[in-house]
mmCIF file of C-alpha atoms in Angstrom:
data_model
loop_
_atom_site.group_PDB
_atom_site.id
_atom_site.type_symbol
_atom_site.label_atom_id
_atom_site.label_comp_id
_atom_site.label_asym_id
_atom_site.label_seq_id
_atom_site.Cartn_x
_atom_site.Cartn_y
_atom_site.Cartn_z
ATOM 1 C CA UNK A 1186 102.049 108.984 144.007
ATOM 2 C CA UNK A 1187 103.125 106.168 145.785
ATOM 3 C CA UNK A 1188 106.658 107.066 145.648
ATOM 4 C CA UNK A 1189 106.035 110.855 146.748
ATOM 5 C CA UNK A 1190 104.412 109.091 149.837
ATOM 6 C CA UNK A 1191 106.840 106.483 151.244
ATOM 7 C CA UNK A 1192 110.122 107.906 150.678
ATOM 8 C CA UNK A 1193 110.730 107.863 153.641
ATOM 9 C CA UNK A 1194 110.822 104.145 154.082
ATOM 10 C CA UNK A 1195 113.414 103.699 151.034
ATOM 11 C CA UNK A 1196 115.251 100.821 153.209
ATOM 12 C CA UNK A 1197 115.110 99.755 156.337
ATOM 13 C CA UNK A 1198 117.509 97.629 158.862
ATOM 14 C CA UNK A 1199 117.771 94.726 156.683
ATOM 15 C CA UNK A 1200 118.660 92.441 159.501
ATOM 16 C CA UNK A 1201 117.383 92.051 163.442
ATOM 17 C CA UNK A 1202 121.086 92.877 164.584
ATOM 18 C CA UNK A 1203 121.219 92.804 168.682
ATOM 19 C CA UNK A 1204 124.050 91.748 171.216
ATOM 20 C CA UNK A 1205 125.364 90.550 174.951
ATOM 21 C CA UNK A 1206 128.090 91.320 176.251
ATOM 22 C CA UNK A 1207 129.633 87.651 177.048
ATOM 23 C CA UNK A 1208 128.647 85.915 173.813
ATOM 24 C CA UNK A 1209 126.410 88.264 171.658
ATOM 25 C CA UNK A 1210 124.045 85.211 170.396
ATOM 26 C CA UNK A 1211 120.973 86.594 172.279
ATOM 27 C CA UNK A 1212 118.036 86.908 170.018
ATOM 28 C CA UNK A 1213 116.598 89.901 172.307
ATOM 29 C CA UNK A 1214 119.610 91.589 172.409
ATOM 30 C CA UNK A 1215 120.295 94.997 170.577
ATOM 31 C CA UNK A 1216 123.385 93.859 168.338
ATOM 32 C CA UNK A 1217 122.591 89.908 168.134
ATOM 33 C CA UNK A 1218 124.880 88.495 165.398
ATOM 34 C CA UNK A 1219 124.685 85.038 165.015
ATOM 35 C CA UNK A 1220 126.731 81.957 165.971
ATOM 36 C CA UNK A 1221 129.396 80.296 163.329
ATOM 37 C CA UNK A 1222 127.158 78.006 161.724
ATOM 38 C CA UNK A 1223 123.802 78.992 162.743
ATOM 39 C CA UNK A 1224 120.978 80.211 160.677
ATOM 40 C CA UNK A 1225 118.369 83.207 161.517
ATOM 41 C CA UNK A 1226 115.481 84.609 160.928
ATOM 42 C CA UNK A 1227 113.012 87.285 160.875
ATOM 43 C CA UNK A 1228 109.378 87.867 159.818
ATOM 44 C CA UNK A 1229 108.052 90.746 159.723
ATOM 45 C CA UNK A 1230 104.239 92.828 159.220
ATOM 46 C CA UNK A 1231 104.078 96.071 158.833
ATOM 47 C CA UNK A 1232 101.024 98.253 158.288
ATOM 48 C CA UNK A 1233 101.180 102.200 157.812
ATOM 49 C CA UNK A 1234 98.932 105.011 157.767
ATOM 50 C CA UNK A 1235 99.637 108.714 156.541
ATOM 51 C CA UNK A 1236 97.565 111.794 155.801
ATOM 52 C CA UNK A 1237 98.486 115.104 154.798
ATOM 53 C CA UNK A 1238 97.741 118.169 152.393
ATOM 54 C CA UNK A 1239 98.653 118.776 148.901
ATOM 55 C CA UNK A 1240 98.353 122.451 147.285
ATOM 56 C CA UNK A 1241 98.663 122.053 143.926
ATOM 57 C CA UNK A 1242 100.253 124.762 141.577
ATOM 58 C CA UNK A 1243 96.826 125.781 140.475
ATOM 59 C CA UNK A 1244 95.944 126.832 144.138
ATOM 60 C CA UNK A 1245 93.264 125.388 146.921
ATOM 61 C CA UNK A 1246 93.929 122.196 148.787
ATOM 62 C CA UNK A 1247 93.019 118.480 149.005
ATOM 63 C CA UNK A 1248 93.675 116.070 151.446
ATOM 64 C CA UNK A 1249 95.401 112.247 150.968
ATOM 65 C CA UNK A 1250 95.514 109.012 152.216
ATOM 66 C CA UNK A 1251 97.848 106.299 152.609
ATOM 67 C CA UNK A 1252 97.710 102.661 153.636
ATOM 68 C CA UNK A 1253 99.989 100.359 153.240
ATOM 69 C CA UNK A 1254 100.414 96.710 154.502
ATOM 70 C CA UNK A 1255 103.739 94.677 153.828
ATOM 71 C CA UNK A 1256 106.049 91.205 154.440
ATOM 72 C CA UNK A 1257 108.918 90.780 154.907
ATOM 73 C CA UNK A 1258 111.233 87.610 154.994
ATOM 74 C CA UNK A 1259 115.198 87.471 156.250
ATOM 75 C CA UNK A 1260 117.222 84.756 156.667
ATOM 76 C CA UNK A 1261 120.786 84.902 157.199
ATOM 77 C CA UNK A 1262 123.828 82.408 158.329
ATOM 78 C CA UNK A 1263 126.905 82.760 160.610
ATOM 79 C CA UNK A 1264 129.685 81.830 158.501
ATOM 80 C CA UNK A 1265 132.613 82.397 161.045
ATOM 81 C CA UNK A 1266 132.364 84.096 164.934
ATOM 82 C CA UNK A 1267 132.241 87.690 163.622
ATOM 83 C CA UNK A 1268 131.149 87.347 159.699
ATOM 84 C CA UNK A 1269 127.748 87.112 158.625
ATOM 85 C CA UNK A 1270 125.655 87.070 155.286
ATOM 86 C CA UNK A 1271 121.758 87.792 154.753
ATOM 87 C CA UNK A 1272 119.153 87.756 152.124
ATOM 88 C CA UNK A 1273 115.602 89.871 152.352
ATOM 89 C CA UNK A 1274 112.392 89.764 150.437
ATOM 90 C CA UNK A 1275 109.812 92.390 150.665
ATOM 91 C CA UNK A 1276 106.419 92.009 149.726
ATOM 92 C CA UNK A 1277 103.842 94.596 149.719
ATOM 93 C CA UNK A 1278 100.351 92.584 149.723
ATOM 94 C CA UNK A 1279 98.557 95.823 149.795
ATOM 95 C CA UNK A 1280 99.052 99.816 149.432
ATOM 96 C CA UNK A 1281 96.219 101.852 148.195
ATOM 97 C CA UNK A 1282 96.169 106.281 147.628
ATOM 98 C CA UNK A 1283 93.349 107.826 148.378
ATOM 99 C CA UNK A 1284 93.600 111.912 146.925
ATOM 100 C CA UNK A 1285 90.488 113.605 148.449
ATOM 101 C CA UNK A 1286 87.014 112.248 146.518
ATOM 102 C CA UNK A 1287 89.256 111.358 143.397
ATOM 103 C CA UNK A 1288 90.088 108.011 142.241
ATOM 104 C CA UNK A 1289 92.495 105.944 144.376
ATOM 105 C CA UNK A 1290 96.383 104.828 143.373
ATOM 106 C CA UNK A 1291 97.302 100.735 144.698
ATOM 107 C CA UNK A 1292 100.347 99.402 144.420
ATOM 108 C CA UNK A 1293 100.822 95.426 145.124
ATOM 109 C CA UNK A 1294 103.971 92.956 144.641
ATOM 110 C CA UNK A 1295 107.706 92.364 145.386
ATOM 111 C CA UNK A 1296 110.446 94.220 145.931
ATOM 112 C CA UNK A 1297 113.837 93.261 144.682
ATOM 113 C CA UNK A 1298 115.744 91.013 146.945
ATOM 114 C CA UNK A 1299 118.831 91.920 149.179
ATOM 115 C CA UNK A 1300 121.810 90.473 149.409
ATOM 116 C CA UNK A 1301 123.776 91.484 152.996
ATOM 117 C CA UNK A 1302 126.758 90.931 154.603
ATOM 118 C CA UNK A 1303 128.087 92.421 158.371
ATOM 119 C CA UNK A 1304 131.288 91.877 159.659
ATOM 120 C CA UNK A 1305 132.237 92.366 163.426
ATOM 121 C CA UNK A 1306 134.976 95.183 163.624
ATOM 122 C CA UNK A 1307 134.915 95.618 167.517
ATOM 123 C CA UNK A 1308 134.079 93.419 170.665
ATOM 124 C CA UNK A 1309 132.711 94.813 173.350
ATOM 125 C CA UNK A 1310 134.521 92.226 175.797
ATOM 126 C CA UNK A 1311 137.982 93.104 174.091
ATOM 127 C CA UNK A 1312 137.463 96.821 172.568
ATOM 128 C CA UNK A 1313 134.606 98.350 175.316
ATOM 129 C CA UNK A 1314 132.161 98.884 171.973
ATOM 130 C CA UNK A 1315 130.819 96.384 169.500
ATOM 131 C CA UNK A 1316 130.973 97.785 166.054
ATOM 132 C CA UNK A 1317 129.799 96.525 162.859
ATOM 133 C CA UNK A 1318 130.315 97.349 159.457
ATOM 134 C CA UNK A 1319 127.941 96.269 157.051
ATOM 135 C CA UNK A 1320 127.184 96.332 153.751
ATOM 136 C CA UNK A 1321 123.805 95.460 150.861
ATOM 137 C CA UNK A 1322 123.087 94.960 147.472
ATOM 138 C CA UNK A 1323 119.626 95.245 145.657
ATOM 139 C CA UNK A 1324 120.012 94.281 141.979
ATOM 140 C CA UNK A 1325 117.144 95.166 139.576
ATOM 141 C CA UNK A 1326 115.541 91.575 138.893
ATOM 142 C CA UNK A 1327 112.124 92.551 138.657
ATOM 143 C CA UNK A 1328 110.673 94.851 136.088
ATOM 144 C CA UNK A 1329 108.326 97.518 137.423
ATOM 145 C CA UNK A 1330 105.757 98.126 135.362
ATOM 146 C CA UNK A 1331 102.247 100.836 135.861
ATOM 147 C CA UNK A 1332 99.249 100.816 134.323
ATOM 148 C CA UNK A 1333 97.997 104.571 133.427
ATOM 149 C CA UNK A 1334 94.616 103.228 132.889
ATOM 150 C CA UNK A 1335 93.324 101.257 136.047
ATOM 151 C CA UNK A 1336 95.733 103.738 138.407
ATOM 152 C CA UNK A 1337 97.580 99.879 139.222
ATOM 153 C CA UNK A 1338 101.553 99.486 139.704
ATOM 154 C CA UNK A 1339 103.539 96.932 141.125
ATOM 155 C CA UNK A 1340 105.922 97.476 144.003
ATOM 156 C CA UNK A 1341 109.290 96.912 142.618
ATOM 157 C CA UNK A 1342 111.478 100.097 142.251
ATOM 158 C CA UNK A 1343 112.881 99.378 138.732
ATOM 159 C CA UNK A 1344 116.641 99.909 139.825
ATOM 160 C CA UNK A 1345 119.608 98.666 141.513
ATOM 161 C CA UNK A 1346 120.711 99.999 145.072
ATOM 162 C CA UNK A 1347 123.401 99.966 147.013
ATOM 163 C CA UNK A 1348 123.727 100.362 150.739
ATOM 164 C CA UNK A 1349 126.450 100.443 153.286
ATOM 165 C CA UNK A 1350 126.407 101.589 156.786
ATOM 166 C CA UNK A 1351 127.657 100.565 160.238
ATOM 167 C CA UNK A 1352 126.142 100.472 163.902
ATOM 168 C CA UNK A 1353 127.720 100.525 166.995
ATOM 169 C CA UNK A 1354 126.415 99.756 170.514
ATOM 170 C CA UNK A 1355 127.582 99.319 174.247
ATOM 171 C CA UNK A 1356 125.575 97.406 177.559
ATOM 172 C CA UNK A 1357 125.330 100.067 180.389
ATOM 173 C CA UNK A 1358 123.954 98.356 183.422
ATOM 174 C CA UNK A 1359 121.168 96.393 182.067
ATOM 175 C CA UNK A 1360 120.813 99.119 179.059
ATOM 176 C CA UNK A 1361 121.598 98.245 176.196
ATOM 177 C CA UNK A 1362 122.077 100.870 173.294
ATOM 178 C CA UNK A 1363 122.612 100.959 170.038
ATOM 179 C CA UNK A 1364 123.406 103.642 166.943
ATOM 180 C CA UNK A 1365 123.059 102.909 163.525
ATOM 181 C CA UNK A 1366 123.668 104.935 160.176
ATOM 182 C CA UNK A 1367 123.306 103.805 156.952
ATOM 183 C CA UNK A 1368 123.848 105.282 153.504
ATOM 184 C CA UNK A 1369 121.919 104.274 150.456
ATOM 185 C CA UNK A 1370 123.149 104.762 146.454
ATOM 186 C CA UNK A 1371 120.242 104.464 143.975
ATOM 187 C CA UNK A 1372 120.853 104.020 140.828
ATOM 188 C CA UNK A 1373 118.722 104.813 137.662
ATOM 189 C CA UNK A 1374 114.998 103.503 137.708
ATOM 190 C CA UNK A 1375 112.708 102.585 134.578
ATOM 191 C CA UNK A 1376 109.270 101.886 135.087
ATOM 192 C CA UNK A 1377 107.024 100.439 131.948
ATOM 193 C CA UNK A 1378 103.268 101.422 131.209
ATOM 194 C CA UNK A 1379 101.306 98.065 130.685
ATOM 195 C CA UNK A 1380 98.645 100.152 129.237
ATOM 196 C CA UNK A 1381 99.994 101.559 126.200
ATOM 197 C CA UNK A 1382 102.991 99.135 126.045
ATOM 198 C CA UNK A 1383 105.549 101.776 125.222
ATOM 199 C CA UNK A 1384 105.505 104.235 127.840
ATOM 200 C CA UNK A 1385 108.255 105.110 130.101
ATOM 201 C CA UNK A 1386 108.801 106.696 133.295
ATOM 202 C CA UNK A 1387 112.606 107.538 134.142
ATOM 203 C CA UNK A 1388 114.114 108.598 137.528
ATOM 204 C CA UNK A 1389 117.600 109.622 137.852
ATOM 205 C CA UNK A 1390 120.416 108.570 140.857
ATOM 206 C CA UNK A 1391 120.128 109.782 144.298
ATOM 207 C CA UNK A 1392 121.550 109.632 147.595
ATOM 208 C CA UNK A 1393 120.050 108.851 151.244
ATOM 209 C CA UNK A 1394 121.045 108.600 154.486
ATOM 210 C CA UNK A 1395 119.643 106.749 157.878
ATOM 211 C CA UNK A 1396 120.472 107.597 161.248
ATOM 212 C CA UNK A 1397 118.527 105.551 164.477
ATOM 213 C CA UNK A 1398 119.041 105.051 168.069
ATOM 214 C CA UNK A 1399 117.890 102.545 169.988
ATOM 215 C CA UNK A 1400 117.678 101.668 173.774
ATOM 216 C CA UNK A 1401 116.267 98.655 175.606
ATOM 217 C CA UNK A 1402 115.727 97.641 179.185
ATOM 218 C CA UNK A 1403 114.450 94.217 180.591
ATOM 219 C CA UNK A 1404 111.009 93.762 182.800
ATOM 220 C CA UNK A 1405 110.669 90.491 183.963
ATOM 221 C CA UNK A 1406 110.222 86.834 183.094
ATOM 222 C CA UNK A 1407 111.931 87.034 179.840
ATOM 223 C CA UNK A 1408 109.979 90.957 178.719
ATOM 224 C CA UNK A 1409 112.011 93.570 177.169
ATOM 225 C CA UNK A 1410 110.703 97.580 176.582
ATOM 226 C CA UNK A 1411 112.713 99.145 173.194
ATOM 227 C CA UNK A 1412 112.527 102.381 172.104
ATOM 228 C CA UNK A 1413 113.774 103.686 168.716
ATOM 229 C CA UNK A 1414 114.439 107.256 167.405
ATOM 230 C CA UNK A 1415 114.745 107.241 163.305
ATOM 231 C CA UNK A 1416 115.550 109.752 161.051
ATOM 232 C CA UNK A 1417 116.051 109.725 157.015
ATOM 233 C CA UNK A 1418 117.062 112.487 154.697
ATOM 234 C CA UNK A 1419 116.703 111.482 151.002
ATOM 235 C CA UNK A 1420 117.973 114.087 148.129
ATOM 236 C CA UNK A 1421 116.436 115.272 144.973
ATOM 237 C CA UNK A 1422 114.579 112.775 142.616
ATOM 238 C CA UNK A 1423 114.510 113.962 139.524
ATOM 239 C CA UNK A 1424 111.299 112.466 136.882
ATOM 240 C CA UNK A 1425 111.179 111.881 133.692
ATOM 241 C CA UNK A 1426 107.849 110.624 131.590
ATOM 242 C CA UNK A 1427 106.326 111.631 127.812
ATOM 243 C CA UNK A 1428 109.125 114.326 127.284
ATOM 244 C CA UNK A 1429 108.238 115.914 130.822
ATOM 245 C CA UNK A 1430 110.729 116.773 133.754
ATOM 246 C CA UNK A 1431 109.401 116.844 137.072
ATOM 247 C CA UNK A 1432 112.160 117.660 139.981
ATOM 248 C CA UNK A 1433 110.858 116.164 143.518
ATOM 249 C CA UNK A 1434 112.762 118.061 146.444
ATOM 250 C CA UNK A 1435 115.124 116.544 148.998
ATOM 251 C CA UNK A 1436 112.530 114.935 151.788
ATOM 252 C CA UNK A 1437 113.686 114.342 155.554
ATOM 253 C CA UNK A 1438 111.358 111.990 157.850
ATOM 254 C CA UNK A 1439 111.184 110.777 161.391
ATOM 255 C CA UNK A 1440 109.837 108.018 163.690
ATOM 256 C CA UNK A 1441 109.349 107.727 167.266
ATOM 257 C CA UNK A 1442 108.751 104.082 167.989
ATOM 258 C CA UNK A 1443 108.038 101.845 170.757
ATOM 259 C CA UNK A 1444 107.619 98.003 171.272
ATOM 260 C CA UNK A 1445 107.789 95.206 173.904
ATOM 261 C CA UNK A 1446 110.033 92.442 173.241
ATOM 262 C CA UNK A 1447 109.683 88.654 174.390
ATOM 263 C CA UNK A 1448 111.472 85.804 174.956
ATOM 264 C CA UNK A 1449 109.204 83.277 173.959
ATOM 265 C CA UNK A 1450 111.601 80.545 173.850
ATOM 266 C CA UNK A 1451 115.325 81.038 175.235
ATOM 267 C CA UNK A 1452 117.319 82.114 171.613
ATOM 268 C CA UNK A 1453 115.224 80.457 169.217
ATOM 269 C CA UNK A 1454 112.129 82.586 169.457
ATOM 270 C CA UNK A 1455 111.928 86.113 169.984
ATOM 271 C CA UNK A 1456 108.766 88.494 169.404
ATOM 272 C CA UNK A 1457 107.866 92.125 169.356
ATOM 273 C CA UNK A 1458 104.957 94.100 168.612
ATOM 274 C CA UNK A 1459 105.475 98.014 168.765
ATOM 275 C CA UNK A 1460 104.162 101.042 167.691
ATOM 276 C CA UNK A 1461 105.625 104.383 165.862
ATOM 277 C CA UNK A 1462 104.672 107.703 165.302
ATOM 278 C CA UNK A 1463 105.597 108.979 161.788
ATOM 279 C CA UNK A 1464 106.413 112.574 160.689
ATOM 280 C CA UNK A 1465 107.356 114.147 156.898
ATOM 281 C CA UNK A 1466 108.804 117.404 156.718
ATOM 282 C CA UNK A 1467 107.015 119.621 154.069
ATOM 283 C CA UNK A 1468 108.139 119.332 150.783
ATOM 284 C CA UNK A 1469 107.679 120.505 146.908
ATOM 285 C CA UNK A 1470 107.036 118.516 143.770
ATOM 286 C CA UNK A 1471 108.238 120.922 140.537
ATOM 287 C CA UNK A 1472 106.881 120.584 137.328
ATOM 288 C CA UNK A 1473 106.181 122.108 134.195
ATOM 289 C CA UNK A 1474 102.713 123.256 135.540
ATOM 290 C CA UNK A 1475 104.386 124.835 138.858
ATOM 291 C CA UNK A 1476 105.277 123.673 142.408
ATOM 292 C CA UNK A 1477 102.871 121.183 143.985
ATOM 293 C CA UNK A 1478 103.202 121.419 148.250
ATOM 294 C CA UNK A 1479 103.221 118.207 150.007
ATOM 295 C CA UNK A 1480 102.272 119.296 153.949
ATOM 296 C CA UNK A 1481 101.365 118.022 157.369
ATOM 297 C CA UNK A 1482 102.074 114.537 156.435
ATOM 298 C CA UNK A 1483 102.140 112.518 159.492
ATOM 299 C CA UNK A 1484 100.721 109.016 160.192
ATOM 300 C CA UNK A 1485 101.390 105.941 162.427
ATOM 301 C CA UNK A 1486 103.410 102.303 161.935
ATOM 302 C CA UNK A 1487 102.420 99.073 163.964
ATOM 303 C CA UNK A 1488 104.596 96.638 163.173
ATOM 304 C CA UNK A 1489 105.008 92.556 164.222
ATOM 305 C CA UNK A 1490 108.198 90.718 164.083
ATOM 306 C CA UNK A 1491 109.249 87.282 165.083
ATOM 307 C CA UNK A 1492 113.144 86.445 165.206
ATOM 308 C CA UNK A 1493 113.981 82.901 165.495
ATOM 309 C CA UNK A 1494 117.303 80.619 165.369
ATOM 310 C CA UNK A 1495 118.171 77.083 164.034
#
């Protein structure tokens, strides 16, 4: 259940990319990329809430739950003017399914790490644009495993991904904007059953895409106000568990998100605290029983980060 209900946050920026348009080593900016031989950072909390309406094949309705509260850690380095590398951990400290008056679903643990790299294509003082090109791996390192008899699983996917994307963004006035998309390959998942010691659940390959827009204008004393606009479309996952095939449909999701940035300390300590609306198209679950309807599913994000430099 917990992957029917968060597909929609398969990956997310992996870095807190921003810009200027003399030297691009602003913290608050949009595109920041950081200075040859600097380190970075971000930390960040999320915590999100959705609720919607399942009709399963046998007919009626219940209602669902979801909370979910997670960490994540980035730190990257400058390695020349325009090159940069990054590594992420994710850890999800606490995610819990509640399906009407039924038992609950939680999931707890790490992710697999990420392994990033961006590379400057464009300067916005020579080329009127900065564009990026970047690129992410996610290698399977930790085993995700379930357990059928407490309703318990751990966080990690089970399989390796691949992501590459690019974002591009210009200073208008004291606008800056920003466009992102991002394309994500995963591969082949396995997930163990603790409980019985031999049990299996198999996913096959698919493909998803990310497209986001962002704008940001200063206030005063060192405040920013962003706004982001986020959409994903993931395709077909197809199940496998116990010699049953379940087939879950392509999903598309939105957020509309907004936050107030600070300069806390000039470059090496940036914060933001925002807000964002969440919204899952309807979708279908097929399996050998019938088609299970996934609809209304909507909820809410708050999120915390802190970006910092050394």
């Amino acid at each position: 259940m917990r992957m029917l209900l968060t597909l929609f946050v398969l990956f997310v920026t992996t870095q807190a990319f921003a810009w200027e348009v003399d030297s691009t080593k602003a913290l608050s900016d949009l595109l920041y990329i950081p200075a040859q031989g600097s380190f970075y950072g971000q930390t960040s909390l999320d915590a999100v809430y959705l609720e919607g309406t399942i009709r399963p094949a046998s007919g009626g309705k219940v209602d669902f739950e979801s909370r979910s509260n997670s960490l994540k850690q980035v730190l990257g380095y400058g390695i020349t003017e325009r090159w940069q590398v990054g590594f992420q951990y994710q850890n999800q400290f606490y995610d819990r399914t509640q399906i009407d008056n039924n038992g609950s679903n939680r999931s707890t643990g790490g992710a697999n790490p990420q392994i990033t790299t961006l590379y400057r294509l464009l300067k916005q003082e020579d080329d009127s644009i900065n564009l990026d090109l970047r690129a992410g791996l996610e290698p399977d390192l930790i085993d995700s495993e379930t357990n059928s008899d407490t309703d318990t699983s751990n966080y990690a996917s089970g399989g390796s991904n691949i992501l590459i994307g690019g974002r591009a963004g210009k200073k208008w006035i004291n606008v800056d904007m920003k466009a992102e998309l991002d394309i994500a390959i995963n591969g082949k998942t396995e997930t163990k059953d603790s409980a019985t010691g031999k049990g299996k659940i198999k996913t096959d390959g698919y493909g998803a895409y990310r497209i986001a827009y962002f704008a940001q204008l200063p206030l005063e004393q060192g405040f920013f106000v962003r706004g982001k606009l986020e959409s994903i479309r993931s395709g077909e996952l197809t199940r496998k568990q116990d010699g049953q095939k379940s087939k879950l449909d392509s999903t598309s999701s939105s957020e509309l998100a907004g936050s107030i940035v600070y300069n806390a300390v000039q470059n090496p300590l940036v914060v933001e605290a925002g807000l964002g609306l969440l919204g899952v198209a309807d979708y279908k679950l097929k399996t050998s029983a019938g088609k299970q309807k996934y609809e209304d599913v909507s909820g809410t994000r708050v999120f915390l980060n802190a970006l910092y430099q050394f």
